[in-house]
mmCIF file of N, CA and C in Angstrom:
data_model
loop_
_atom_site.group_PDB
_atom_site.id
_atom_site.type_symbol
_atom_site.label_atom_id
_atom_site.label_comp_id
_atom_site.label_asym_id
_atom_site.label_seq_id
_atom_site.Cartn_x
_atom_site.Cartn_y
_atom_site.Cartn_z
ATOM 1 N N MET A 6 0.846 -1.182 0.000
ATOM 2 C CA MET A 6 0.000 0.000 0.000
ATOM 3 C C MET A 6 0.895 1.249 0.000
ATOM 4 N N ALA A 7 0.582 2.171 -0.862
ATOM 5 C CA ALA A 7 1.350 3.417 -0.948
ATOM 6 C C ALA A 7 1.131 4.251 0.304
ATOM 7 N N VAL A 8 2.198 4.874 0.777
ATOM 8 C CA VAL A 8 2.112 5.759 1.934
ATOM 9 C C VAL A 8 2.339 7.191 1.458
ATOM 10 N N ILE A 9 1.408 8.068 1.805
ATOM 11 C CA ILE A 9 1.530 9.477 1.478
ATOM 12 C C ILE A 9 1.858 10.225 2.763
ATOM 13 N N HIS A 10 2.988 10.911 2.761
ATOM 14 C CA HIS A 10 3.415 11.686 3.923
ATOM 15 C C HIS A 10 2.957 13.133 3.737
ATOM 16 N N VAL A 11 2.190 13.617 4.691
ATOM 17 C CA VAL A 11 1.722 15.004 4.653
ATOM 18 C C VAL A 11 2.001 15.657 6.001
ATOM 19 N N VAL A 12 2.015 16.984 5.983
ATOM 20 C CA VAL A 12 2.252 17.746 7.206
ATOM 21 C C VAL A 12 1.067 18.665 7.461
ATOM 22 N N GLY A 13 0.808 18.920 8.723
ATOM 23 C CA GLY A 13 -0.253 19.837 9.116
ATOM 24 C C GLY A 13 0.263 20.767 10.192
ATOM 25 N N ALA A 14 -0.384 21.920 10.311
ATOM 26 C CA ALA A 14 0.026 22.912 11.298
ATOM 27 C C ALA A 14 -1.106 23.178 12.280
ATOM 28 N N ALA A 15 -0.788 23.059 13.560
ATOM 29 C CA ALA A 15 -1.674 23.534 14.616
ATOM 30 C C ALA A 15 -1.202 24.949 14.904
ATOM 31 N N ILE A 16 -1.887 25.925 14.302
ATOM 32 C CA ILE A 16 -1.460 27.323 14.376
ATOM 33 C C ILE A 16 -2.137 27.984 15.567
ATOM 34 N N PHE A 17 -1.324 28.444 16.518
ATOM 35 C CA PHE A 17 -1.835 29.046 17.745
ATOM 36 C C PHE A 17 -1.745 30.566 17.701
ATOM 37 N N HIS A 18 -2.787 31.197 18.238
ATOM 38 C CA HIS A 18 -2.809 32.662 18.332
ATOM 39 C C HIS A 18 -3.880 33.069 19.342
ATOM 40 N N GLN A 19 -3.496 33.832 20.324
ATOM 41 C CA GLN A 19 -4.408 34.374 21.332
ATOM 42 C C GLN A 19 -5.302 33.308 21.967
ATOM 43 N N GLY A 20 -4.693 32.188 22.358
ATOM 44 C CA GLY A 20 -5.413 31.146 23.068
ATOM 45 C C GLY A 20 -6.325 30.283 22.217
ATOM 46 N N ARG A 21 -6.170 30.356 20.907
ATOM 47 C CA ARG A 21 -6.996 29.565 19.998
ATOM 48 C C ARG A 21 -6.122 28.888 18.955
ATOM 49 N N CYS A 22 -6.719 27.912 18.247
ATOM 50 C CA CYS A 22 -6.019 27.186 17.192
ATOM 51 C C CYS A 22 -6.809 27.318 15.894
ATOM 52 N N LEU A 23 -6.111 27.574 14.797
ATOM 53 C CA LEU A 23 -6.755 27.700 13.495
ATOM 54 C C LEU A 23 -6.986 26.320 12.896
ATOM 55 N N VAL A 24 -8.230 26.073 12.479
ATOM 56 C CA VAL A 24 -8.621 24.805 11.882
ATOM 57 C C VAL A 24 -9.360 25.105 10.582
ATOM 58 N N ALA A 25 -9.135 24.262 9.567
ATOM 59 C CA ALA A 25 -9.732 24.497 8.251
ATOM 60 C C ALA A 25 -10.718 23.397 7.887
ATOM 61 N N LEU A 26 -11.807 23.788 7.228
ATOM 62 C CA LEU A 26 -12.831 22.854 6.757
ATOM 63 C C LEU A 26 -12.577 22.562 5.286
ATOM 64 N N ARG A 27 -12.357 21.286 4.964
ATOM 65 C CA ARG A 27 -12.116 20.894 3.578
ATOM 66 C C ARG A 27 -13.357 21.207 2.742
ATOM 67 N N SER A 28 -13.143 21.695 1.543
ATOM 68 C CA SER A 28 -14.276 22.044 0.679
ATOM 69 C C SER A 28 -14.926 20.789 0.110
ATOM 70 N N ALA A 29 -16.093 20.953 -0.457
ATOM 71 C CA ALA A 29 -16.844 19.833 -1.034
ATOM 72 C C ALA A 29 -16.111 19.204 -2.214
ATOM 73 N N ARG A 30 -15.220 19.940 -2.864
ATOM 74 C CA ARG A 30 -14.511 19.406 -4.038
ATOM 75 C C ARG A 30 -13.196 18.703 -3.671
ATOM 76 N N MET A 31 -12.792 18.790 -2.414
ATOM 77 C CA MET A 31 -11.566 18.129 -1.960
ATOM 78 C C MET A 31 -11.875 16.692 -1.544
ATOM 79 N N SER A 32 -10.827 15.844 -1.493
ATOM 80 C CA SER A 32 -11.036 14.524 -0.903
ATOM 81 C C SER A 32 -11.368 14.749 0.572
ATOM 82 N N LEU A 33 -12.052 13.815 1.187
ATOM 83 C CA LEU A 33 -12.539 13.972 2.561
ATOM 84 C C LEU A 33 -13.321 15.278 2.705
ATOM 85 N N PRO A 34 -14.346 15.454 1.869
ATOM 86 C CA PRO A 34 -15.078 16.720 1.857
ATOM 87 C C PRO A 34 -15.753 17.031 3.191
ATOM 88 N N LEU A 35 -15.725 18.313 3.526
ATOM 89 C CA LEU A 35 -16.404 18.870 4.697
ATOM 90 C C LEU A 35 -15.952 18.246 6.021
ATOM 91 N N LYS A 36 -14.692 17.855 6.055
ATOM 92 C CA LYS A 36 -14.056 17.399 7.296
ATOM 93 C C LYS A 36 -13.096 18.489 7.746
ATOM 94 N N TRP A 37 -12.978 18.664 9.061
ATOM 95 C CA TRP A 37 -12.051 19.652 9.617
ATOM 96 C C TRP A 37 -10.653 19.055 9.672
ATOM 97 N N GLU A 38 -9.652 19.908 9.498
ATOM 98 C CA GLU A 38 -8.271 19.450 9.523
ATOM 99 C C GLU A 38 -7.343 20.559 9.990
ATOM 100 N N PHE A 39 -6.137 20.144 10.373
ATOM 101 C CA PHE A 39 -5.070 21.089 10.615
ATOM 102 C C PHE A 39 -4.465 21.369 9.239
ATOM 103 N N PRO A 40 -4.441 22.630 8.797
ATOM 104 C CA PRO A 40 -4.032 22.927 7.423
ATOM 105 C C PRO A 40 -2.591 22.532 7.137
ATOM 106 N N GLY A 41 -2.339 22.170 5.896
ATOM 107 C CA GLY A 41 -1.007 21.771 5.464
ATOM 108 C C GLY A 41 -1.075 21.098 4.115
ATOM 109 N N GLY A 42 -0.201 20.132 3.888
ATOM 110 C CA GLY A 42 -0.200 19.447 2.603
ATOM 111 C C GLY A 42 1.024 18.572 2.428
ATOM 112 N N LYS A 43 1.296 18.245 1.172
ATOM 113 C CA LYS A 43 2.392 17.345 0.838
ATOM 114 C C LYS A 43 3.733 18.076 0.870
ATOM 115 N N ILE A 44 4.761 17.309 1.191
ATOM 116 C CA ILE A 44 6.128 17.819 1.197
ATOM 117 C C ILE A 44 6.703 17.626 -0.199
ATOM 118 N N GLU A 45 7.231 18.693 -0.777
ATOM 119 C CA GLU A 45 7.860 18.615 -2.100
ATOM 120 C C GLU A 45 9.248 17.979 -1.967
ATOM 121 N N PRO A 46 9.753 17.351 -3.048
ATOM 122 C CA PRO A 46 11.105 16.763 -2.988
ATOM 123 C C PRO A 46 12.147 17.805 -2.560
ATOM 124 N N GLY A 47 12.997 17.412 -1.603
ATOM 125 C CA GLY A 47 14.050 18.290 -1.111
ATOM 126 C C GLY A 47 13.594 19.336 -0.109
ATOM 127 N N GLU A 48 12.319 19.324 0.254
ATOM 128 C CA GLU A 48 11.758 20.329 1.159
ATOM 129 C C GLU A 48 11.667 19.743 2.567
ATOM 130 N N SER A 49 11.979 20.543 3.569
ATOM 131 C CA SER A 49 11.824 20.088 4.951
ATOM 132 C C SER A 49 10.339 20.173 5.325
ATOM 133 N N PRO A 50 9.913 19.415 6.337
ATOM 134 C CA PRO A 50 8.515 19.522 6.780
ATOM 135 C C PRO A 50 8.146 20.954 7.185
ATOM 136 N N GLU A 51 9.067 21.641 7.856
ATOM 137 C CA GLU A 51 8.799 23.010 8.293
ATOM 138 C C GLU A 51 8.620 23.952 7.106
ATOM 139 N N ALA A 52 9.477 23.810 6.098
ATOM 140 C CA ALA A 52 9.368 24.650 4.895
ATOM 141 C C ALA A 52 8.075 24.335 4.147
ATOM 142 N N ALA A 53 7.709 23.058 4.091
ATOM 143 C CA ALA A 53 6.462 22.669 3.427
ATOM 144 C C ALA A 53 5.262 23.310 4.121
ATOM 145 N N LEU A 54 5.272 23.318 5.439
ATOM 146 C CA LEU A 54 4.170 23.927 6.187
ATOM 147 C C LEU A 54 4.069 25.422 5.940
ATOM 148 N N ARG A 55 5.205 26.096 5.981
ATOM 149 C CA ARG A 55 5.184 27.539 5.725
ATOM 150 C C ARG A 55 4.632 27.824 4.326
ATOM 151 N N ARG A 56 5.085 27.043 3.332
ATOM 152 C CA ARG A 56 4.633 27.228 1.959
ATOM 153 C C ARG A 56 3.144 26.920 1.824
ATOM 154 N N GLU A 57 2.711 25.788 2.328
ATOM 155 C CA GLU A 57 1.304 25.370 2.194
ATOM 156 C C GLU A 57 0.356 26.352 2.883
ATOM 157 N N VAL A 58 0.697 26.796 4.080
ATOM 158 C CA VAL A 58 -0.176 27.724 4.809
ATOM 159 C C VAL A 58 -0.238 29.068 4.073
ATOM 160 N N GLN A 59 0.878 29.497 3.503
ATOM 161 C CA GLN A 59 0.873 30.736 2.719
ATOM 162 C C GLN A 59 -0.003 30.563 1.464
ATOM 163 N N GLU A 60 0.161 29.450 0.751
ATOM 164 C CA GLU A 60 -0.592 29.214 -0.479
ATOM 165 C C GLU A 60 -2.087 29.042 -0.216
ATOM 166 N N GLU A 61 -2.437 28.271 0.805
ATOM 167 C CA GLU A 61 -3.836 27.915 1.049
ATOM 168 C C GLU A 61 -4.601 28.943 1.871
ATOM 169 N N LEU A 62 -3.899 29.652 2.772
ATOM 170 C CA LEU A 62 -4.586 30.537 3.710
ATOM 171 C C LEU A 62 -4.082 31.978 3.707
ATOM 172 N N GLY A 63 -2.970 32.233 3.028
ATOM 173 C CA GLY A 63 -2.434 33.587 2.967
ATOM 174 C C GLY A 63 -1.790 34.062 4.258
ATOM 175 N N LEU A 64 -1.356 33.125 5.101
ATOM 176 C CA LEU A 64 -0.798 33.479 6.406
ATOM 177 C C LEU A 64 0.682 33.125 6.501
ATOM 178 N N GLU A 65 1.405 33.935 7.260
ATOM 179 C CA GLU A 65 2.799 33.647 7.589
ATOM 180 C C GLU A 65 2.812 33.025 8.981
ATOM 181 N N ILE A 66 3.557 31.917 9.111
ATOM 182 C CA ILE A 66 3.651 31.238 10.404
ATOM 183 C C ILE A 66 5.101 30.962 10.760
ATOM 184 N N GLU A 67 5.317 30.736 12.054
ATOM 185 C CA GLU A 67 6.599 30.248 12.553
ATOM 186 C C GLU A 67 6.355 28.827 13.056
ATOM 187 N N VAL A 68 7.020 27.857 12.467
ATOM 188 C CA VAL A 68 6.882 26.468 12.887
ATOM 189 C C VAL A 68 7.764 26.265 14.110
ATOM 190 N N GLN A 69 7.160 25.751 15.192
ATOM 191 C CA GLN A 69 7.862 25.689 16.473
ATOM 192 C C GLN A 69 8.285 24.293 16.897
ATOM 193 N N GLY A 70 7.765 23.247 16.293
ATOM 194 C CA GLY A 70 8.194 21.910 16.670
ATOM 195 C C GLY A 70 7.117 20.871 16.456
ATOM 196 N N PHE A 71 7.551 19.619 16.424
ATOM 197 C CA PHE A 71 6.660 18.487 16.184
ATOM 198 C C PHE A 71 5.672 18.322 17.333
ATOM 199 N N LEU A 72 4.405 18.091 16.985
ATOM 200 C CA LEU A 72 3.355 17.924 17.986
ATOM 201 C C LEU A 72 2.869 16.481 18.063
ATOM 202 N N GLY A 73 2.600 15.853 16.913
ATOM 203 C CA GLY A 73 2.098 14.489 16.940
ATOM 204 C C GLY A 73 1.887 13.913 15.553
ATOM 205 N N LEU A 74 1.580 12.605 15.524
ATOM 206 C CA LEU A 74 1.419 11.863 14.285
ATOM 207 C C LEU A 74 0.032 11.237 14.227
ATOM 208 N N GLY A 75 -0.606 11.336 13.067
ATOM 209 C CA GLY A 75 -1.881 10.682 12.834
ATOM 210 C C GLY A 75 -1.794 9.857 11.564
ATOM 211 N N GLN A 76 -2.619 8.801 11.487
ATOM 212 C CA GLN A 76 -2.601 7.934 10.306
ATOM 213 C C GLN A 76 -4.020 7.557 9.935
ATOM 214 N N SER A 77 -4.215 7.311 8.637
ATOM 215 C CA SER A 77 -5.495 6.807 8.166
ATOM 216 C C SER A 77 -5.286 6.134 6.821
ATOM 217 N N VAL A 78 -6.319 5.442 6.352
ATOM 218 C CA VAL A 78 -6.303 4.845 5.022
ATOM 219 C C VAL A 78 -7.463 5.451 4.262
ATOM 220 N N HIS A 79 -7.176 5.952 3.065
ATOM 221 C CA HIS A 79 -8.209 6.584 2.237
ATOM 222 C C HIS A 79 -7.960 6.205 0.778
ATOM 223 N N ASN A 80 -8.978 5.666 0.119
ATOM 224 C CA ASN A 80 -8.878 5.246 -1.291
ATOM 225 C C ASN A 80 -7.673 4.339 -1.538
ATOM 226 N N GLY A 81 -7.453 3.397 -0.636
ATOM 227 C CA GLY A 81 -6.370 2.434 -0.801
ATOM 228 C C GLY A 81 -4.977 2.976 -0.552
ATOM 229 N N GLN A 82 -4.869 4.172 -0.012
ATOM 230 C CA GLN A 82 -3.576 4.759 0.290
ATOM 231 C C GLN A 82 -3.486 5.046 1.783
ATOM 232 N N SER A 83 -2.311 4.794 2.327
ATOM 233 C CA SER A 83 -2.065 5.085 3.732
ATOM 234 C C SER A 83 -1.603 6.535 3.847
ATOM 235 N N ILE A 84 -2.277 7.296 4.691
ATOM 236 C CA ILE A 84 -1.923 8.695 4.924
ATOM 237 C C ILE A 84 -1.205 8.784 6.263
ATOM 238 N N GLU A 85 -0.018 9.373 6.265
ATOM 239 C CA GLU A 85 0.725 9.608 7.499
ATOM 240 C C GLU A 85 0.857 11.118 7.669
ATOM 241 N N LEU A 86 0.209 11.644 8.704
ATOM 242 C CA LEU A 86 0.143 13.079 8.947
ATOM 243 C C LEU A 86 1.015 13.461 10.143
ATOM 244 N N SER A 87 2.027 14.273 9.890
ATOM 245 C CA SER A 87 2.865 14.825 10.959
ATOM 246 C C SER A 87 2.397 16.248 11.220
ATOM 247 N N VAL A 88 1.942 16.505 12.444
ATOM 248 C CA VAL A 88 1.436 17.836 12.785
ATOM 249 C C VAL A 88 2.460 18.561 13.654
ATOM 250 N N TYR A 89 2.697 19.802 13.286
ATOM 251 C CA TYR A 89 3.653 20.655 13.979
ATOM 252 C C TYR A 89 2.924 21.819 14.633
ATOM 253 N N ARG A 90 3.433 22.207 15.786
ATOM 254 C CA ARG A 90 2.934 23.404 16.449
ATOM 255 C C ARG A 90 3.491 24.607 15.694
ATOM 256 N N ALA A 91 2.644 25.612 15.479
ATOM 257 C CA ALA A 91 3.079 26.815 14.773
ATOM 258 C C ALA A 91 2.462 28.040 15.433
ATOM 259 N N ARG A 92 3.084 29.174 15.181
ATOM 260 C CA ARG A 92 2.601 30.439 15.727
ATOM 261 C C ARG A 92 2.252 31.361 14.570
ATOM 262 N N PHE A 93 1.064 31.959 14.645
ATOM 263 C CA PHE A 93 0.646 32.946 13.650
ATOM 264 C C PHE A 93 1.555 34.167 13.750
ATOM 265 N N LEU A 94 2.079 34.615 12.600
ATOM 266 C CA LEU A 94 2.917 35.806 12.569
ATOM 267 C C LEU A 94 2.192 36.981 11.929
ATOM 268 N N SER A 95 1.639 36.774 10.721
ATOM 269 C CA SER A 95 0.999 37.884 10.019
ATOM 270 C C SER A 95 0.160 37.365 8.854
ATOM 271 N N GLY A 96 -0.596 38.275 8.264
ATOM 272 C CA GLY A 96 -1.387 37.956 7.085
ATOM 273 C C GLY A 96 -2.872 38.074 7.350
ATOM 274 N N ASP A 97 -3.614 38.150 6.263
ATOM 275 C CA ASP A 97 -5.069 38.179 6.310
ATOM 276 C C ASP A 97 -5.578 36.866 5.747
ATOM 277 N N LEU A 98 -6.413 36.194 6.503
ATOM 278 C CA LEU A 98 -6.921 34.888 6.107
ATOM 279 C C LEU A 98 -7.666 34.967 4.773
ATOM 280 N N GLU A 99 -7.166 34.225 3.791
ATOM 281 C CA GLU A 99 -7.792 34.139 2.470
ATOM 282 C C GLU A 99 -7.831 32.668 2.084
ATOM 283 N N LEU A 100 -9.021 32.143 1.820
ATOM 284 C CA LEU A 100 -9.177 30.723 1.521
ATOM 285 C C LEU A 100 -8.968 30.441 0.030
ATOM 286 N N ALA A 101 -7.956 29.623 -0.286
ATOM 287 C CA ALA A 101 -7.692 29.239 -1.668
ATOM 288 C C ALA A 101 -8.352 27.902 -2.013
ATOM 289 N N GLU A 102 -8.470 27.008 -1.027
ATOM 290 C CA GLU A 102 -9.012 25.670 -1.271
ATOM 291 C C GLU A 102 -10.122 25.279 -0.300
ATOM 292 N N HIS A 103 -10.013 25.723 0.920
ATOM 293 C CA HIS A 103 -10.939 25.292 1.970
ATOM 294 C C HIS A 103 -12.263 26.052 1.921
ATOM 295 N N ALA A 104 -13.300 25.418 2.483
ATOM 296 C CA ALA A 104 -14.623 26.051 2.550
ATOM 297 C C ALA A 104 -14.671 27.096 3.655
ATOM 298 N N GLU A 105 -13.875 26.871 4.701
ATOM 299 C CA GLU A 105 -13.925 27.742 5.871
ATOM 300 C C GLU A 105 -12.657 27.521 6.695
ATOM 301 N N ALA A 106 -12.272 28.501 7.461
ATOM 302 C CA ALA A 106 -11.205 28.359 8.451
ATOM 303 C C ALA A 106 -11.569 29.268 9.618
ATOM 304 N N ARG A 107 -11.420 28.719 10.838
ATOM 305 C CA ARG A 107 -11.797 29.490 12.024
ATOM 306 C C ARG A 107 -10.835 29.197 13.161
ATOM 307 N N TRP A 108 -10.754 30.158 14.067
ATOM 308 C CA TRP A 108 -9.969 30.002 15.290
ATOM 309 C C TRP A 108 -10.878 29.391 16.355
ATOM 310 N N PHE A 109 -10.445 28.278 16.945
ATOM 311 C CA PHE A 109 -11.245 27.588 17.954
ATOM 312 C C PHE A 109 -10.514 27.531 19.284
ATOM 313 N N ALA A 110 -11.286 27.636 20.372
ATOM 314 C CA ALA A 110 -10.765 27.409 21.719
ATOM 315 C C ALA A 110 -10.664 25.904 21.946
ATOM 316 N N ALA A 111 -9.886 25.512 22.940
ATOM 317 C CA ALA A 111 -9.700 24.091 23.247
ATOM 318 C C ALA A 111 -11.034 23.380 23.463
ATOM 319 N N SER A 112 -11.955 24.025 24.147
ATOM 320 C CA SER A 112 -13.237 23.401 24.485
ATOM 321 C C SER A 112 -14.129 23.154 23.269
ATOM 322 N N GLU A 113 -13.818 23.752 22.136
ATOM 323 C CA GLU A 113 -14.646 23.612 20.944
ATOM 324 C C GLU A 113 -14.147 22.534 19.976
ATOM 325 N N LEU A 114 -12.912 22.115 20.110
ATOM 326 C CA LEU A 114 -12.284 21.252 19.111
ATOM 327 C C LEU A 114 -12.900 19.865 19.002
ATOM 328 N N SER A 115 -13.203 19.229 20.123
ATOM 329 C CA SER A 115 -13.667 17.839 20.076
ATOM 330 C C SER A 115 -15.045 17.688 19.437
ATOM 331 N N ALA A 116 -15.802 18.764 19.326
ATOM 332 C CA ALA A 116 -17.144 18.686 18.728
ATOM 333 C C ALA A 116 -17.118 18.708 17.199
ATOM 334 N N LEU A 117 -15.957 18.985 16.605
ATOM 335 C CA LEU A 117 -15.874 19.091 15.150
ATOM 336 C C LEU A 117 -15.789 17.715 14.493
ATOM 337 N N ASP A 118 -16.212 17.632 13.231
ATOM 338 C CA ASP A 118 -16.142 16.403 12.442
ATOM 339 C C ASP A 118 -14.786 16.378 11.727
ATOM 340 N N TRP A 119 -13.812 15.711 12.333
ATOM 341 C CA TRP A 119 -12.423 15.733 11.886
ATOM 342 C C TRP A 119 -12.124 14.688 10.819
ATOM 343 N N ALA A 120 -11.157 14.995 9.945
ATOM 344 C CA ALA A 120 -10.574 13.986 9.057
ATOM 345 C C ALA A 120 -9.878 12.964 9.959
ATOM 346 N N GLU A 121 -9.933 11.701 9.577
ATOM 347 C CA GLU A 121 -9.480 10.617 10.445
ATOM 348 C C GLU A 121 -8.033 10.777 10.916
ATOM 349 N N ALA A 122 -7.132 11.169 10.047
ATOM 350 C CA ALA A 122 -5.722 11.284 10.437
ATOM 351 C C ALA A 122 -5.494 12.401 11.456
ATOM 352 N N ASP A 123 -6.391 13.381 11.486
ATOM 353 C CA ASP A 123 -6.244 14.508 12.416
ATOM 354 C C ASP A 123 -6.761 14.190 13.825
ATOM 355 N N VAL A 124 -7.613 13.186 13.942
ATOM 356 C CA VAL A 124 -8.277 12.875 15.215
ATOM 357 C C VAL A 124 -7.299 12.698 16.374
ATOM 358 N N PRO A 125 -6.204 11.921 16.218
ATOM 359 C CA PRO A 125 -5.310 11.738 17.370
ATOM 360 C C PRO A 125 -4.580 13.009 17.807
ATOM 361 N N ILE A 126 -4.575 14.024 16.962
ATOM 362 C CA ILE A 126 -3.860 15.259 17.273
ATOM 363 C C ILE A 126 -4.708 16.195 18.137
ATOM 364 N N VAL A 127 -6.022 16.057 18.041
ATOM 365 C CA VAL A 127 -6.936 16.981 18.734
ATOM 366 C C VAL A 127 -6.652 17.065 20.233
ATOM 367 N N PRO A 128 -6.519 15.936 20.963
ATOM 368 C CA PRO A 128 -6.236 16.061 22.400
ATOM 369 C C PRO A 128 -4.890 16.726 22.687
ATOM 370 N N LEU A 129 -3.920 16.551 21.796
ATOM 371 C CA LEU A 129 -2.617 17.185 21.980
ATOM 372 C C LEU A 129 -2.731 18.699 21.843
ATOM 373 N N VAL A 130 -3.557 19.150 20.914
ATOM 374 C CA VAL A 130 -3.775 20.587 20.724
ATOM 375 C C VAL A 130 -4.548 21.154 21.909
ATOM 376 N N GLU A 131 -5.574 20.413 22.363
ATOM 377 C CA GLU A 131 -6.334 20.864 23.536
ATOM 378 C C GLU A 131 -5.410 21.032 24.730
ATOM 379 N N GLU A 132 -4.524 20.059 24.934
ATOM 380 C CA GLU A 132 -3.576 20.116 26.049
ATOM 381 C C GLU A 132 -2.624 21.303 25.901
ATOM 382 N N ALA A 133 -2.121 21.540 24.697
ATOM 383 C CA ALA A 133 -1.207 22.665 24.457
ATOM 384 C C ALA A 133 -1.899 23.998 24.740
ATOM 385 N N LEU A 134 -3.161 24.115 24.345
ATOM 386 C CA LEU A 134 -3.912 25.345 24.612
ATOM 387 C C LEU A 134 -4.144 25.534 26.113
ATOM 388 N N HIS A 135 -4.486 24.447 26.801
ATOM 389 C CA HIS A 135 -4.682 24.530 28.260
ATOM 390 C C HIS A 135 -3.378 24.862 28.976
ATOM 391 N N ASP A 136 -2.263 24.250 28.531
ATOM 392 C CA ASP A 136 -0.966 24.511 29.159
ATOM 393 C C ASP A 136 -0.581 25.977 29.015
ATOM 394 N N ALA A 137 -0.825 26.546 27.851
ATOM 395 C CA ALA A 137 -0.481 27.957 27.625
ATOM 396 C C ALA A 137 -1.256 28.860 28.577
ATOM 397 N N ARG A 138 -2.506 28.536 28.794
ATOM 398 C CA ARG A 138 -3.326 29.354 29.702
ATOM 399 C C ARG A 138 -2.901 29.163 31.155
ATOM 400 N N SER A 139 -2.631 27.902 31.556
ATOM 401 C CA SER A 139 -2.289 27.638 32.948
ATOM 402 C C SER A 139 -0.918 28.205 33.308
ATOM 403 N N GLU A 140 -0.062 28.398 32.314
ATOM 404 C CA GLU A 140 1.262 28.969 32.572
ATOM 405 C C GLU A 140 1.209 30.489 32.629
ATOM 406 N N GLY A 141 -0.002 31.040 32.516
ATOM 407 C CA GLY A 141 -0.143 32.471 32.597
ATOM 408 C C GLY A 141 0.304 33.210 31.357
ATOM 409 N N LEU A 142 0.385 32.476 30.250
ATOM 410 C CA LEU A 142 0.807 33.085 29.003
ATOM 411 C C LEU A 142 -0.352 33.709 28.244
ATOM 412 N N GLY A 143 -1.547 33.472 28.720
ATOM 413 C CA GLY A 143 -2.719 34.006 28.039
ATOM 414 C C GLY A 143 -2.937 33.336 26.700
ATOM 415 N N GLY A 144 -2.198 32.267 26.434
ATOM 416 C CA GLY A 144 -2.364 31.546 25.186
ATOM 417 C C GLY A 144 -1.863 32.309 23.974
ATOM 418 N N LYS A 145 -1.096 33.338 24.172
ATOM 419 C CA LYS A 145 -0.636 34.121 23.011
ATOM 420 C C LYS A 145 0.543 33.426 22.369
ATOM 421 N N GLY A 146 0.358 33.121 21.068
ATOM 422 C CA GLY A 146 1.453 32.523 20.319
ATOM 423 C C GLY A 146 1.471 31.070 20.308
#
């Protein structure tokens, strides 16, 4: 079975995480995901994330480190999703592919209809958001 390696970004800003809704024309339509995409040959995961988020959402991010791994099988292909923690730097949200993108608080994430590979990452993001608040950081960044 072919394995497709993709990267996603859990983008944090002001105590929330940016999540994108796949459009009806994308595979896994109308499922929520951490935005990202495929790594180009010779590209690092961090560079791929910066490029994909800029292309798909019009945002500049700082990739801060590996958060977790999710896996699924779709149309006979194994999807391996590496999600990285990222910080919003600048830009105005503009959707190139997704139907919607919104900033969610930790308490809102588990109610969303997630793409299968993203599901194991959700509790890690919730924990990261809670940790930022409990450390008195106000969740900024």
